[in-house]
Short mmCIF file of C-alpha atoms in Angstrom, two decimals:
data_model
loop_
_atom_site.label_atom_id
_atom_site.label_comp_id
_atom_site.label_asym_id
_atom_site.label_seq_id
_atom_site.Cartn_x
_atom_site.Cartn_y
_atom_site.Cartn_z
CA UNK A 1 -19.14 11.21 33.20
CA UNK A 2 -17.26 7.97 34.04
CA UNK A 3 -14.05 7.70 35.73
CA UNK A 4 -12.42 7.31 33.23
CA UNK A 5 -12.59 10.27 31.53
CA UNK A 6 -11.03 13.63 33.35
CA UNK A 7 -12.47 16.65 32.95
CA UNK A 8 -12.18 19.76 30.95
CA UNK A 9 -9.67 20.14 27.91
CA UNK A 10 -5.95 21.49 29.89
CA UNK A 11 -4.38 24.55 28.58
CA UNK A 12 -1.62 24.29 26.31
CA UNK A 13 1.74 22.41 27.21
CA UNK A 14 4.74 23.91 26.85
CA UNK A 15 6.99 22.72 23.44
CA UNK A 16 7.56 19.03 23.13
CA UNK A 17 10.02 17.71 21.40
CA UNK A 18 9.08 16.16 17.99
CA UNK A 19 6.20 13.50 17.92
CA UNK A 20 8.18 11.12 16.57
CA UNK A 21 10.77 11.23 18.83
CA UNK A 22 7.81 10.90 21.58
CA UNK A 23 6.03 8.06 19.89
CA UNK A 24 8.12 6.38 17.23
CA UNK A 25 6.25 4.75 14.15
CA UNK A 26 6.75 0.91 14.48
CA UNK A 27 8.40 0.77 11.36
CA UNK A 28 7.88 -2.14 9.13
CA UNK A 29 7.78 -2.90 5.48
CA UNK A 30 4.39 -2.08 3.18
CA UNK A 31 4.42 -4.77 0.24
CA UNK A 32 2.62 -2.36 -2.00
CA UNK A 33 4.73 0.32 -1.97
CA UNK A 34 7.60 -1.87 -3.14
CA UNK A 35 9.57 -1.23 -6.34
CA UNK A 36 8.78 -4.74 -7.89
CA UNK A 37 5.17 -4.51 -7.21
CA UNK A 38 4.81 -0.87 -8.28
CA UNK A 39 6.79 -1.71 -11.24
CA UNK A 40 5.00 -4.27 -12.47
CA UNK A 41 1.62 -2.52 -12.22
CA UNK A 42 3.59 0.03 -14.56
CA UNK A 43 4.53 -2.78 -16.89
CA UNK A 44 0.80 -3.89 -16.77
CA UNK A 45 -0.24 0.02 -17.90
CA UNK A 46 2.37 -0.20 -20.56
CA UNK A 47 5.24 1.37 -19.25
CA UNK A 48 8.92 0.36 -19.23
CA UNK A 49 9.65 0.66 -15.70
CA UNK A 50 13.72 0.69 -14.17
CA UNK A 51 14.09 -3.16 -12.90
CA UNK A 52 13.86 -3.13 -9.31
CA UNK A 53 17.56 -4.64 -8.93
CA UNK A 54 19.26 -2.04 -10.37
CA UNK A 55 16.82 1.16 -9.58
CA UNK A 56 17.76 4.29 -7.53
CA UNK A 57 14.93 4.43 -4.69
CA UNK A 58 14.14 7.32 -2.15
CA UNK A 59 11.40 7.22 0.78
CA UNK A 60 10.10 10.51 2.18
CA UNK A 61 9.43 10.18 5.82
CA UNK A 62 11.17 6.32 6.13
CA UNK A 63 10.58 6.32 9.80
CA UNK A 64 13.69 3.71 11.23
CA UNK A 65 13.94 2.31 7.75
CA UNK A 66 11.96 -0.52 8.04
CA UNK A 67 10.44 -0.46 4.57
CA UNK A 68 13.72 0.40 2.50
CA UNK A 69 16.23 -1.72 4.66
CA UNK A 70 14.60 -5.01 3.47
CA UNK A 71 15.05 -3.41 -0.05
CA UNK A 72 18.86 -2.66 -0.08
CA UNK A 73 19.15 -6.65 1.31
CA UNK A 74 17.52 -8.15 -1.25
CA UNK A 75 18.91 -6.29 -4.42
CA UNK A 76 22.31 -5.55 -3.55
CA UNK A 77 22.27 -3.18 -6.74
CA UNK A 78 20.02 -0.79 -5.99
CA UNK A 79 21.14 2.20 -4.61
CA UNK A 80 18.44 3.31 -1.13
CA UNK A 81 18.05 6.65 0.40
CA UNK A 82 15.91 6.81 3.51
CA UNK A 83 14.67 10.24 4.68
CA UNK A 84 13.35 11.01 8.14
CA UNK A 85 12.96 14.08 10.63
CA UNK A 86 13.01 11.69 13.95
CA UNK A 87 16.59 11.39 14.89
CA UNK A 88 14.99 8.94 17.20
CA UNK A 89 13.83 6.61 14.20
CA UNK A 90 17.20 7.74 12.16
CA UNK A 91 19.54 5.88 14.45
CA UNK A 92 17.54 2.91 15.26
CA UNK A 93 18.12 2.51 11.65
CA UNK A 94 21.40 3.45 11.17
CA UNK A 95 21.68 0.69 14.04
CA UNK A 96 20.12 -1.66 12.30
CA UNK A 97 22.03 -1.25 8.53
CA UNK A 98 25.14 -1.41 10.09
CA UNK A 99 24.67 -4.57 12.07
CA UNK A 100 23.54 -6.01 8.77
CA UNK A 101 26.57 -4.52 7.00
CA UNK A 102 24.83 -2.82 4.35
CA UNK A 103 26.91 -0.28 2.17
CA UNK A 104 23.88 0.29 -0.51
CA UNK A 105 21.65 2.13 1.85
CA UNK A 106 21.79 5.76 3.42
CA UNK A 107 19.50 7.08 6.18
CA UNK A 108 19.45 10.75 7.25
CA UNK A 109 18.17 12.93 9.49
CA UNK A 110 16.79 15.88 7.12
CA UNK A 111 13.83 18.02 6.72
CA UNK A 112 11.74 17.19 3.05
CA UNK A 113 11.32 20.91 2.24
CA UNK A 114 15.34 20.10 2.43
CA UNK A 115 15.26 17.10 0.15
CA UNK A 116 13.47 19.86 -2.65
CA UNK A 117 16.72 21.85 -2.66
CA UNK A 118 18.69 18.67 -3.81
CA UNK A 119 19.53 18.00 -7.56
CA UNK A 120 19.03 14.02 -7.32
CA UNK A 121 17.07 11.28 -9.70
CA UNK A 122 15.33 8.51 -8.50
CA UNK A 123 13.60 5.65 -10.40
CA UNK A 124 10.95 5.26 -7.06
CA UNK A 125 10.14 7.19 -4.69
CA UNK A 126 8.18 6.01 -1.53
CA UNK A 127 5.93 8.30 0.60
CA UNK A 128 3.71 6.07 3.04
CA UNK A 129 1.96 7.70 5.38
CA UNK A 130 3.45 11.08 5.00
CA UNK A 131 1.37 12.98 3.09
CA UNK A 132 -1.73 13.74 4.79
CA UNK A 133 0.20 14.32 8.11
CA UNK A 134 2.15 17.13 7.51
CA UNK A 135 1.24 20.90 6.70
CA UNK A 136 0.20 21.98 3.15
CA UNK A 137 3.79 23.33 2.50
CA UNK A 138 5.69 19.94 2.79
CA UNK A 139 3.04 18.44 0.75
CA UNK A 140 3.87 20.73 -2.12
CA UNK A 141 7.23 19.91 -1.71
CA UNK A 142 6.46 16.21 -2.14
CA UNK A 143 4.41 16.28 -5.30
CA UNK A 144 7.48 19.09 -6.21
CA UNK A 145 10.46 16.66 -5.17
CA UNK A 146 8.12 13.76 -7.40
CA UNK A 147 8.28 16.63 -10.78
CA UNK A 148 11.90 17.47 -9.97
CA UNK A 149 13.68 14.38 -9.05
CA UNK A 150 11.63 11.31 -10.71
CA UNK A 151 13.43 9.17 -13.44
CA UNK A 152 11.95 9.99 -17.31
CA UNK A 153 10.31 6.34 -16.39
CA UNK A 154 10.58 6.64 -13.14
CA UNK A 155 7.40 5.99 -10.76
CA UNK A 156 6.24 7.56 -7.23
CA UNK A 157 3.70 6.01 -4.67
CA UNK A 158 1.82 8.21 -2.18
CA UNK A 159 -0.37 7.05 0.39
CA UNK A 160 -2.87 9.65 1.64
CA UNK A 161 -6.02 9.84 3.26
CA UNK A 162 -9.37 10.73 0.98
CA UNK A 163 -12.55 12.47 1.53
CA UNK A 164 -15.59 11.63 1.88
CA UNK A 165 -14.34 8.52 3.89
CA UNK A 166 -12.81 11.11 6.31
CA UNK A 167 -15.27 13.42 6.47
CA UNK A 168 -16.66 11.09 9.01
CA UNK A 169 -13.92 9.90 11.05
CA UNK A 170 -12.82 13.86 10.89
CA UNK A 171 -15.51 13.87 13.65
CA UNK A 172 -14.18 10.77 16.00
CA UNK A 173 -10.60 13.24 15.55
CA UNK A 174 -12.36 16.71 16.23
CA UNK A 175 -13.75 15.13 19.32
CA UNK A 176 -10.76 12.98 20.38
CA UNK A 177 -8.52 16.24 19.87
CA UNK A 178 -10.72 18.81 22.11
CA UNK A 179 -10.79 16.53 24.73
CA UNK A 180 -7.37 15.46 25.21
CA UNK A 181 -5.17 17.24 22.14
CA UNK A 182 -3.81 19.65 24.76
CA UNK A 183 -1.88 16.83 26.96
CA UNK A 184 1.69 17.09 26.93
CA UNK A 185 1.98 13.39 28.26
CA UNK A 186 1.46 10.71 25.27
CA UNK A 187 0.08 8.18 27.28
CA UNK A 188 -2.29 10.26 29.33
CA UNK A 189 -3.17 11.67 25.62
CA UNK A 190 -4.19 8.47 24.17
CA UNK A 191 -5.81 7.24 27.30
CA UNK A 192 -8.07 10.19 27.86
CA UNK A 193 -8.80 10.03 23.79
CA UNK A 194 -9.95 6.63 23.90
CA UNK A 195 -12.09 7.29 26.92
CA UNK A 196 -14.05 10.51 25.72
CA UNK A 197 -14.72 8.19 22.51
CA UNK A 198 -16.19 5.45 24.19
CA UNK A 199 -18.59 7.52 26.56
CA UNK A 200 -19.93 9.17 23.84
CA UNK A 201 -20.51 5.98 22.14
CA UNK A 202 -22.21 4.84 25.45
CA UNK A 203 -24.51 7.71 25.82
CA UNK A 204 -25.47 7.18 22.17
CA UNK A 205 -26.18 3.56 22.10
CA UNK A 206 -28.95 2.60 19.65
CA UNK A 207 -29.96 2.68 16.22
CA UNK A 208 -29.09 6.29 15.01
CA UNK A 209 -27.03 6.82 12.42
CA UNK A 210 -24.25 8.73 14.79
CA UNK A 211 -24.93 6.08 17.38
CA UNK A 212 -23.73 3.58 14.49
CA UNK A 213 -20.72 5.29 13.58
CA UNK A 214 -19.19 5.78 16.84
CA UNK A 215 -19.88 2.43 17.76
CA UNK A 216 -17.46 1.75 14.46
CA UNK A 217 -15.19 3.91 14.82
CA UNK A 218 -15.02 2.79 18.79
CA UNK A 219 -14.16 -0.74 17.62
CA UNK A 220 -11.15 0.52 15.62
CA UNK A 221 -9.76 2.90 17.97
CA UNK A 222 -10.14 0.53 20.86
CA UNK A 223 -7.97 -1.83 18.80
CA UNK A 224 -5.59 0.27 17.20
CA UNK A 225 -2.16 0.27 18.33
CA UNK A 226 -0.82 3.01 20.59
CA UNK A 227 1.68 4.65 17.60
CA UNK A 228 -1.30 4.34 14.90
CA UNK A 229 -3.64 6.36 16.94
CA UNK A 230 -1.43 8.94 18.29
CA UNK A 231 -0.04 9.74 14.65
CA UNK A 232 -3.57 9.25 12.85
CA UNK A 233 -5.93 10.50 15.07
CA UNK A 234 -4.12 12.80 17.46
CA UNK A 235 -1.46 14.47 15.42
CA UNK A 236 -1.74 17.86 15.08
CA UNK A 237 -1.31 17.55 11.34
CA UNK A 238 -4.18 15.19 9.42
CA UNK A 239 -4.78 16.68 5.92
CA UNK A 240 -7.46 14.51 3.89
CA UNK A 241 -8.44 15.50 0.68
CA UNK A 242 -10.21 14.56 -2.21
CA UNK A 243 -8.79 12.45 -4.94
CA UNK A 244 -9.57 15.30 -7.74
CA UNK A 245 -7.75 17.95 -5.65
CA UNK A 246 -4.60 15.70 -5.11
CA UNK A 247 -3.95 14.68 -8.89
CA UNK A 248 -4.98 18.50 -9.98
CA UNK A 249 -1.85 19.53 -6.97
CA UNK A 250 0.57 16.82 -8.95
CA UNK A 251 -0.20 18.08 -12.45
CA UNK A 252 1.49 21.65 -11.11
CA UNK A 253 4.73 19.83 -10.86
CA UNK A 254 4.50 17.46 -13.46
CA UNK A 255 3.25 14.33 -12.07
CA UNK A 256 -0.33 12.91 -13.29
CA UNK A 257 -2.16 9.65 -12.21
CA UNK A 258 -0.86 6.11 -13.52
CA UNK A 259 -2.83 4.12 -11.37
CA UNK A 260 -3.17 2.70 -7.79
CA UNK A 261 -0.71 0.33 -6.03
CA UNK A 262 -2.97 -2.35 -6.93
CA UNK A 263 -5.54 -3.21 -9.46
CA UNK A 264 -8.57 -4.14 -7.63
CA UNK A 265 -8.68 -0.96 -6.06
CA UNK A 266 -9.08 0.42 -9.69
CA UNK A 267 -11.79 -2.09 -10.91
CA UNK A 268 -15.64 -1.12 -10.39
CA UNK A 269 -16.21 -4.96 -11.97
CA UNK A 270 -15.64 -5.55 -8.01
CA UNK A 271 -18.74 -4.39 -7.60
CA UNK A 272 -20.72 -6.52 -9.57
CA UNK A 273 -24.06 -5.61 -11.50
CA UNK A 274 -24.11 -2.70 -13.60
CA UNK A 275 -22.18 -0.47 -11.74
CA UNK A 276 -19.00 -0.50 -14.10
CA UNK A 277 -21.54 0.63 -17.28
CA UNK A 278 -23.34 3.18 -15.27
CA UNK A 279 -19.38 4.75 -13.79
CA UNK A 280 -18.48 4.34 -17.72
CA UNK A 281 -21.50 6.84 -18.64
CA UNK A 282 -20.99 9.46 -15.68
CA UNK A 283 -17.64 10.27 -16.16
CA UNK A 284 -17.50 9.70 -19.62
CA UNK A 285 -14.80 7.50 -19.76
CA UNK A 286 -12.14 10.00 -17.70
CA UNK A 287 -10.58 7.61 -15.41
CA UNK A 288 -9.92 10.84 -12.73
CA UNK A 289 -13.60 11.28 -12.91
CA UNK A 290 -14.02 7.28 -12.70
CA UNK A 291 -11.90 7.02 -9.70
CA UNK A 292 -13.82 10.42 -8.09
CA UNK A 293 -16.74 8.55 -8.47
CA UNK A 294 -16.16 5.25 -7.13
CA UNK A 295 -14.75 7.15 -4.21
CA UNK A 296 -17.35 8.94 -3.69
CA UNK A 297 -19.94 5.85 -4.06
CA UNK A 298 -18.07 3.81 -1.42
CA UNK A 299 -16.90 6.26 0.96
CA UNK A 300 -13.13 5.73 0.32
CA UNK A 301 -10.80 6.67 3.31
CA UNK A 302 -7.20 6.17 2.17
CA UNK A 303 -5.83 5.90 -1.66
CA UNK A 304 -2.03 4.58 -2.48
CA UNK A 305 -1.38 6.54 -5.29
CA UNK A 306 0.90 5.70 -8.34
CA UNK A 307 2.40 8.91 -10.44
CA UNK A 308 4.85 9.41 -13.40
CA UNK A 309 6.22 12.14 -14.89
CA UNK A 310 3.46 13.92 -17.66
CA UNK A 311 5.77 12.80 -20.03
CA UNK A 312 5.12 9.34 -19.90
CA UNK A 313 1.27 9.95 -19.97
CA UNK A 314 1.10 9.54 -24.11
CA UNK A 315 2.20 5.68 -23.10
CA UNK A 316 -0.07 4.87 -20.10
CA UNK A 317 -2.49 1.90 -21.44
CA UNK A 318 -4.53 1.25 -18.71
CA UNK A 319 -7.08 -1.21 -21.41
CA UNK A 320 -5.68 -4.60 -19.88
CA UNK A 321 -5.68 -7.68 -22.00
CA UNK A 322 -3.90 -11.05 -22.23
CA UNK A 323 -1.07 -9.41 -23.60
CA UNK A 324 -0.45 -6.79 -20.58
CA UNK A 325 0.10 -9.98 -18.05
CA UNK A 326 2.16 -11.90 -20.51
CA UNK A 327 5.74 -11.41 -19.11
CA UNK A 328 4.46 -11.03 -15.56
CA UNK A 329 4.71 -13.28 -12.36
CA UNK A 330 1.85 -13.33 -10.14
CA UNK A 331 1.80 -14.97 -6.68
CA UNK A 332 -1.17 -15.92 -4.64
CA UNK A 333 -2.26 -17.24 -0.70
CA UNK A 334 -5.09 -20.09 -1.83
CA UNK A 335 -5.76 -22.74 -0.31
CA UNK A 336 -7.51 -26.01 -1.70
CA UNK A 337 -11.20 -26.26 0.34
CA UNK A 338 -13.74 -29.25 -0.35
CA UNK A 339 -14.97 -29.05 -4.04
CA UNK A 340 -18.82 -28.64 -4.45
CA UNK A 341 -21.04 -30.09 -6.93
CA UNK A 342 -20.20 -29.43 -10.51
CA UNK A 343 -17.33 -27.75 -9.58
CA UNK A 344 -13.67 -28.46 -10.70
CA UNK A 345 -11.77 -26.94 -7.37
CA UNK A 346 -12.85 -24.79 -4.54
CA UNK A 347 -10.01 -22.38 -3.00
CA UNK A 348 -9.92 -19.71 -0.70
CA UNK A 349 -7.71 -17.17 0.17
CA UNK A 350 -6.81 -15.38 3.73
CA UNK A 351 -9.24 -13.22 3.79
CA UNK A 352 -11.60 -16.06 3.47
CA UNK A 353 -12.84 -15.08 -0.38
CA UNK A 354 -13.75 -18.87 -2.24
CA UNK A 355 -12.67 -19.48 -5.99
CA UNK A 356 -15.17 -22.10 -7.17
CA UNK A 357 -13.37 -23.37 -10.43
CA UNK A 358 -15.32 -24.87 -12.91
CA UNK A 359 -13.31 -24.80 -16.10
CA UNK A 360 -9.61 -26.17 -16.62
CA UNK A 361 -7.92 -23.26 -17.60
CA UNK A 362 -9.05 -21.13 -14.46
CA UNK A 363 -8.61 -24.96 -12.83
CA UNK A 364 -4.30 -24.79 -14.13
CA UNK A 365 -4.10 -21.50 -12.84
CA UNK A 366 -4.94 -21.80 -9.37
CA UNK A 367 -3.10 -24.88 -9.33
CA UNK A 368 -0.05 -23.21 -10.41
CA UNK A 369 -0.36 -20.78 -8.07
CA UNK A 370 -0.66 -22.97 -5.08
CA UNK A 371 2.57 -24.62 -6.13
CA UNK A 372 4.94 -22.01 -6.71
CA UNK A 373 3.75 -20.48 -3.51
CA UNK A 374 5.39 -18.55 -2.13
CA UNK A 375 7.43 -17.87 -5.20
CA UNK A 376 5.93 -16.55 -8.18
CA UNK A 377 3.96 -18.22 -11.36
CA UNK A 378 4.32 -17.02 -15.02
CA UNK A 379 1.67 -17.81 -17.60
CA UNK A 380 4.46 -19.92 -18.84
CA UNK A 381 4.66 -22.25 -16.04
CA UNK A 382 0.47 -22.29 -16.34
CA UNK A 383 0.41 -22.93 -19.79
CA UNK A 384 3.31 -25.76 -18.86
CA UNK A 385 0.96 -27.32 -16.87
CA UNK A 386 -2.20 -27.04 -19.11
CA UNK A 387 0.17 -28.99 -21.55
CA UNK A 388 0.86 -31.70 -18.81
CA UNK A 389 -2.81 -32.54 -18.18
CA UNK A 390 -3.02 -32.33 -22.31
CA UNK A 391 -6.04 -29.46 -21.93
CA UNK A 392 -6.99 -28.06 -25.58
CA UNK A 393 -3.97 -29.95 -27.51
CA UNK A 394 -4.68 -28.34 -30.44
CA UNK A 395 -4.14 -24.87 -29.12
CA UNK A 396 -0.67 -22.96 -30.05
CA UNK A 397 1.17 -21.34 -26.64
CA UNK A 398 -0.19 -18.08 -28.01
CA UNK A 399 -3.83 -19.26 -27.66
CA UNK A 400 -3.34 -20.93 -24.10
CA UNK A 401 -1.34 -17.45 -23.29
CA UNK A 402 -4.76 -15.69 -24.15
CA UNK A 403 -6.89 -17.87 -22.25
CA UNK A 404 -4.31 -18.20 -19.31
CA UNK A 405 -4.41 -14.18 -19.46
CA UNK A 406 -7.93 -13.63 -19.65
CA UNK A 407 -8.36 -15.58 -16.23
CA UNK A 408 -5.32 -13.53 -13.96
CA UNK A 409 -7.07 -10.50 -15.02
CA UNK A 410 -10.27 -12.03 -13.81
CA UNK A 411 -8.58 -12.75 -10.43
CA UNK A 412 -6.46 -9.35 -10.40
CA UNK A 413 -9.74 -7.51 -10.48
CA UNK A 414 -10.88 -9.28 -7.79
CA UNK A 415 -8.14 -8.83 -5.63
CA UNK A 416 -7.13 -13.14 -5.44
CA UNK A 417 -3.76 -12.89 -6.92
CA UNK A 418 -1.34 -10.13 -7.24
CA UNK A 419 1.41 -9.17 -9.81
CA UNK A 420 5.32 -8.81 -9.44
CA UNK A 421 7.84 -7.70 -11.91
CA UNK A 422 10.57 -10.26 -11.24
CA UNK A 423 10.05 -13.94 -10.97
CA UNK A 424 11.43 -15.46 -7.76
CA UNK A 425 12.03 -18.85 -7.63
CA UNK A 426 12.79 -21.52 -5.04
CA UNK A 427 16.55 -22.13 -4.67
CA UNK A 428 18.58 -25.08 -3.54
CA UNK A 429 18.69 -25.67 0.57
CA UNK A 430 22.15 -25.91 1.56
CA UNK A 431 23.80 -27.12 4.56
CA UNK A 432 24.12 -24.26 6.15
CA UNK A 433 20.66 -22.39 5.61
CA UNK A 434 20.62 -18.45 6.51
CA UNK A 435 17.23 -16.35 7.31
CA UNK A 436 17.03 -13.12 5.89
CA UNK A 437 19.42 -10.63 7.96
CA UNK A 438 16.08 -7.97 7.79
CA UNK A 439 13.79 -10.41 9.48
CA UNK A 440 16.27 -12.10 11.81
CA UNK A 441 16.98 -8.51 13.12
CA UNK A 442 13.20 -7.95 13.51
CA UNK A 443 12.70 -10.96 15.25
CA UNK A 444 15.34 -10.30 17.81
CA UNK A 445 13.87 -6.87 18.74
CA UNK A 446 10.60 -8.25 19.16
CA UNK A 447 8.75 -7.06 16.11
CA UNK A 448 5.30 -7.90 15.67
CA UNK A 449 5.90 -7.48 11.42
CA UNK A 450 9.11 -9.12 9.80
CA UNK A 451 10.01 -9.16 6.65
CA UNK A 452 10.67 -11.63 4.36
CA UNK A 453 12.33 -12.09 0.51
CA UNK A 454 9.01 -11.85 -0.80
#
């Protein structure tokens, strides 16, 4: 063996205090766990979803707040309730709110199985990155504190991790965890992790099929940061399971699936060909078995989860038209690239995906996109502009609203714009300009992630 890696697995350490409080999560905000994008993918379903401004919002597991305190700053009427078992985390946030001078926010110290005892309503409620890394018993109580303490509309978002995609990496863990999962020292932990991973990647260099995935799974862990691995790979607690087995756990407490936190993740068109026909015919037209399937075809390893109360299941529409976008905003990161032959535009987005436009409608959308950014675009504004450049005159609002429609759901499925609830729109500079107190306080501490009104 190399250097690097020290022998034999130790015995046991003695207790350590709580993982958290050894290795806090950098806490930051997740843009698709928040209200106004998980309400408007309700809206787009056909619910009627609380308006983020005025919604009562809890997070399971909020770490030092850093999703929830950008929330309570920008809607000064909702009411935010942050729960986390790191004391550690707790008053880095409490730290945080008060310097900022919040009053619609509170952050506790408490236990979830405690939060289940509690009497409460919430029109959200947040779990990221909670669920699959705590024992079976606090997961009940999660899907039990969605049943018990959701809104009639209101809407929960889990993030999890999902066989078969882990059914892999479960091996990278197994390994990772025999090796070093006995070292009381975090550090030392991660190090000798790493290292046992990247010898047996070296001693199986070549073209097997185990040589390929630890190669993969090398690159990731080599680059991961230190609190990602040590809570993903090398926490005692890392529950996977299979998307069938999680929404047939909600249904007990009266939760069932509205959708996930964004569309493309939902849409086998993505795929191209005639994979969406053939997922149509196996499962029938269930969308649980539809989603089972597609997970199962491309080896899914984490899901972000939307649920509602069974009640509201008789209203889920999940057949999207024209009409389901219509009093939605939709913002986008494109960028104007050289136009090709034939074509009206060429755009591209960060992760490097090209639009090639070649028909005005598609042509006004983009456009309005790119000029709203980073605010958001209604089909109004589009159809505004179709009007400006006098494309199909003879068309009423409601017939540009179609067209308009028909090509955000085209980019929604592919994953080139995405939807909000509320429109936000560019106001006045003054003289005295103010960043956002959330990313201002980030900044100062060094963050690598800060927020932003967005």
């Amino acid at each position: 063996m190399t250097d690097a890696v020290n022998a034999a697995p130790q015995a046991a350490a003695p207790a350590t205090p709580y993982s958290y409080d050894l290795v806090p999560y950098e806490s930051q905000p997740f843009s698709q766990s928040e209200p106004d994008q998980v309400a408007a993918m309700a809206r787009l379903f056909g619910l009627s979803p609380v308006p983020p401004e005025k919604a009562r919002v809890l997070e399971l597991g909020c770490s030092a707040g850093g999703n929830i305190i950008p929330l309570a700053a920008r809607y000064p009427g909702m009411q935010v309730t942050g729960i986390e078992l790191s004391k550690v985390e707790v008053d880095q946030g409490l730290a945080v709110i008060k310097g900022l001078g919040l009053t619609n926010i509170t952050l506790r110290q408490a236990n979830i199985l405690d939060v289940l005892k509690e009497k409460n309503q919430y029109d959200y409620i947040i779990a990221h990155g909670v669920f699959s890394w705590v024992p079976e018993v606090v997961q009940e109580a999660i899907l039990n504190i969605c049943g018990s303490q959701l809104s009639d509309d209101g809407i929960a978002y889990i993030s999890y991790n999902v066989y078969p995609g882990w059914k892999m990496r479960e091996v990278i863990r197994e390994m990772m965890l025999f090796h070093a999962g006995n070292l009381a020292d975090p550090k030392l932990k991660l190090q000798q992790g790493r290292a046992i991973l990247d010898y047996a990647r070296k001693i199986n260099a070549g073209d097997s099929a185990f040589g390929k995935l630890l190669a993969q799974e090398a690159e990731i862990v080599m680059k991961a940061n230190d609190y990602y691995l040590f809570h993903d790979h090398m926490e005692e607690n890392n529950r996977p399971c299979f998307f069938k087995d999680f929404v047939a756990r909600g249904s007990k407490y009266g939760v069932v699936y509205l959708g996930e936190a964004a569309l493309v993740d939902m849409a086998p068109q993505r795929f191209g060909g005639d994979i969406p026909q053939t997922l149509a015919m196996l499962s029938n037209g269930n969308i649980l078995a539809t989603e089972q399937y597609m997970d199962m075809f491309t080896n899914r390893m984490f899901r972000q989860t939307l649920l509602v109360k069974d009640s509201a299941m008789p209203r889920i529409n999940r057949a999207v038209s024209d009409k389901s976008v219509r009093h939605l905003n939709f913002t986008a990161e494109l960028t104007r690239a050289d136009a090709v032959d034939g074509a009206m535009g060429v755009y591209n987005d960060r992760s490097g995906r090209t639009l090639t436009v070649r028909e005005p409608v598609m042509l006004a959308v983009a456009d309005t996109l790119i000029a709203k950014a980073p605010f958001t675009a209604s089909v109004d504004d589009m159809i505004a502009l179709l009007r400006e450049r006098k494309v199909g005159p003879e068309h009423t609002d409601e017939t540009l609203a179609e067209a308009v429609g028909a090509q955000l759901i085209t980019l929604l499925l592919q994953g080139l714009v995405k939807i909000r609830y509320g429109k936000k729109s560019a106001v006045a500079v003054t003289d005295t300009p103010r960043a956002f107190g959330p990313a201002s306080f980030a900044a100062a501490q060094g963050q690598r992630v800060v927020p932003n009104t967005f």
